[in-house]
Amino acid sequence: MKNFTTRKLVRAGIVAGLYIGLTLIFLPFSFSGIQFRPAEGLTFLPIFFSDSVISLFVGCILVNLFSSFGILDIVIGSLTTLVASLLTRFIYKKTSSVFLALFPQVLLNAIFVPVIIYLSGMTEGYFINFVSIFISQLIFVYGIGLPLYYLFKKQQKNKTGLFKNED
């Protein structure tokens, strides 16, 4: 973050809170091989706000405290969100392609969440979980995140408000 501001702190809290709330509403489906997690639709935010990288990471850590996969999900799952968010921001800055920028969210979760499930002793096959989570991530990251991205892009013309881009 270039400069710490109250606006950024409030926005970071709202983003983390939304991620947590949207995940907990759908318990226990938020932590299964299907991983019904609409909060993944917020993962476009690093494109607009550098502070949302940390917000999503902290939100993921806090929500993963409720995971039946324990410390594996808290550490691996949260780090996956952090790396995917950093990649989303980096790829967008280099390519200006929202389609490419959102893909790390889909791919990294599809790779690492089945690892968490496997290491936790679940009997489902890795490939089945990979496909299931890949599809779920596609639905939420692109189905929710992409329309929200275009809404935010349109709102960038408005130079006021909490979600004003200060990066």
mmCIF file of C-alpha atoms in Angstrom, residues 8-95:
data_model
loop_
_atom_site.group_PDB
_atom_site.id
_atom_site.type_symbol
_atom_site.label_atom_id
_atom_site.label_comp_id
_atom_site.label_asym_id
_atom_site.label_seq_id
_atom_site.Cartn_x
_atom_site.Cartn_y
_atom_site.Cartn_z
ATOM 1 C CA LYS A 8 -8.185 1.787 3.290
ATOM 2 C CA LEU A 9 -8.482 0.371 6.798
ATOM 3 C CA VAL A 10 -12.278 0.532 6.722
ATOM 4 C CA ARG A 11 -12.383 -0.965 3.229
ATOM 5 C CA ALA A 12 -10.022 -3.763 4.301
ATOM 6 C CA GLY A 13 -12.271 -4.563 7.247
ATOM 7 C CA ILE A 14 -15.360 -4.595 5.062
ATOM 8 C CA VAL A 15 -13.722 -6.900 2.497
ATOM 9 C CA ALA A 16 -12.478 -9.326 5.175
ATOM 10 C CA GLY A 17 -15.883 -9.221 6.890
ATOM 11 C CA LEU A 18 -17.728 -9.885 3.636
ATOM 12 C CA TYR A 19 -15.442 -12.812 2.842
ATOM 13 C CA ILE A 20 -16.019 -14.292 6.293
ATOM 14 C CA GLY A 21 -19.771 -13.684 6.263
ATOM 15 C CA LEU A 22 -20.323 -15.040 2.768
ATOM 16 C CA THR A 23 -18.377 -18.167 3.648
ATOM 17 C CA LEU A 24 -19.966 -18.852 7.027
ATOM 18 C CA ILE A 25 -23.502 -18.436 5.687
ATOM 19 C CA PHE A 26 -22.996 -21.539 3.568
ATOM 20 C CA LEU A 27 -21.501 -23.832 6.205
ATOM 21 C CA PRO A 28 -20.799 -26.761 5.902
ATOM 22 C CA PHE A 29 -20.691 -26.521 2.109
ATOM 23 C CA SER A 30 -17.918 -23.919 2.253
ATOM 24 C CA PHE A 31 -15.465 -26.591 3.400
ATOM 25 C CA SER A 32 -16.234 -29.626 1.287
ATOM 26 C CA GLY A 33 -14.977 -31.154 -1.936
ATOM 27 C CA ILE A 34 -17.630 -29.158 -3.752
ATOM 28 C CA GLN A 35 -16.623 -26.012 -1.845
ATOM 29 C CA PHE A 36 -19.700 -23.870 -2.338
ATOM 30 C CA ARG A 37 -18.023 -20.556 -1.455
ATOM 31 C CA PRO A 38 -19.645 -17.467 -3.017
ATOM 32 C CA ALA A 39 -17.059 -15.319 -1.206
ATOM 33 C CA GLU A 40 -14.647 -16.334 -3.968
ATOM 34 C CA GLY A 41 -16.519 -13.821 -6.102
ATOM 35 C CA LEU A 42 -14.648 -11.118 -4.169
ATOM 36 C CA THR A 43 -11.267 -12.264 -5.435
ATOM 37 C CA PHE A 44 -11.331 -9.716 -8.262
ATOM 38 C CA LEU A 45 -10.753 -6.940 -5.697
ATOM 39 C CA PRO A 46 -6.919 -7.050 -5.790
ATOM 40 C CA ILE A 47 -7.210 -5.666 -9.319
ATOM 41 C CA PHE A 48 -8.560 -2.426 -7.861
ATOM 42 C CA PHE A 49 -7.213 -2.262 -4.330
ATOM 43 C CA SER A 50 -3.821 -3.432 -3.095
ATOM 44 C CA ASP A 51 -5.162 -3.573 0.465
ATOM 45 C CA SER A 52 -7.676 -6.231 -0.546
ATOM 46 C CA VAL A 53 -4.832 -8.751 -0.977
ATOM 47 C CA ILE A 54 -4.283 -8.707 2.783
ATOM 48 C CA SER A 55 -8.029 -8.396 3.474
ATOM 49 C CA LEU A 56 -8.801 -11.582 1.568
ATOM 50 C CA PHE A 57 -5.869 -13.358 3.236
ATOM 51 C CA VAL A 58 -6.953 -12.339 6.753
ATOM 52 C CA GLY A 59 -10.595 -13.135 5.966
ATOM 53 C CA CYS A 60 -9.550 -16.565 4.717
ATOM 54 C CA ILE A 61 -7.430 -17.244 7.812
ATOM 55 C CA LEU A 62 -10.291 -16.293 10.124
ATOM 56 C CA VAL A 63 -12.933 -18.261 8.249
ATOM 57 C CA ASN A 64 -10.661 -21.304 7.965
ATOM 58 C CA LEU A 65 -10.630 -21.464 11.763
ATOM 59 C CA PHE A 66 -14.083 -23.048 11.273
ATOM 60 C CA SER A 67 -12.791 -25.639 8.813
ATOM 61 C CA SER A 68 -12.910 -29.310 9.727
ATOM 62 C CA PHE A 69 -9.546 -29.617 7.972
ATOM 63 C CA GLY A 70 -7.870 -27.746 10.824
ATOM 64 C CA ILE A 71 -4.398 -26.296 10.637
ATOM 65 C CA LEU A 72 -3.864 -27.577 7.091
ATOM 66 C CA ASP A 73 -6.694 -25.397 5.800
ATOM 67 C CA ILE A 74 -5.695 -22.457 7.972
ATOM 68 C CA VAL A 75 -2.128 -22.515 6.626
ATOM 69 C CA ILE A 76 -2.295 -24.005 3.113
ATOM 70 C CA GLY A 77 -5.745 -22.674 2.224
ATOM 71 C CA SER A 78 -4.982 -19.159 3.428
ATOM 72 C CA LEU A 79 -1.566 -19.049 1.759
ATOM 73 C CA THR A 80 -3.217 -20.224 -1.461
ATOM 74 C CA THR A 81 -5.583 -17.244 -1.253
ATOM 75 C CA LEU A 82 -2.671 -14.889 -0.575
ATOM 76 C CA VAL A 83 -0.590 -16.129 -3.508
ATOM 77 C CA ALA A 84 -3.608 -16.186 -5.850
ATOM 78 C CA SER A 85 -4.510 -12.611 -4.848
ATOM 79 C CA LEU A 86 -0.953 -11.402 -5.445
ATOM 80 C CA LEU A 87 -0.929 -13.135 -8.835
ATOM 81 C CA THR A 88 -4.319 -11.646 -9.717
ATOM 82 C CA ARG A 89 -2.993 -8.150 -9.050
ATOM 83 C CA PHE A 90 0.312 -8.789 -10.848
ATOM 84 C CA ILE A 91 -1.221 -10.397 -13.939
ATOM 85 C CA TYR A 92 -3.783 -7.632 -14.323
ATOM 86 C CA LYS A 93 -1.109 -4.929 -14.032
ATOM 87 C CA LYS A 94 0.974 -6.681 -16.712
ATOM 88 C CA THR A 95 -1.801 -7.704 -19.124
#
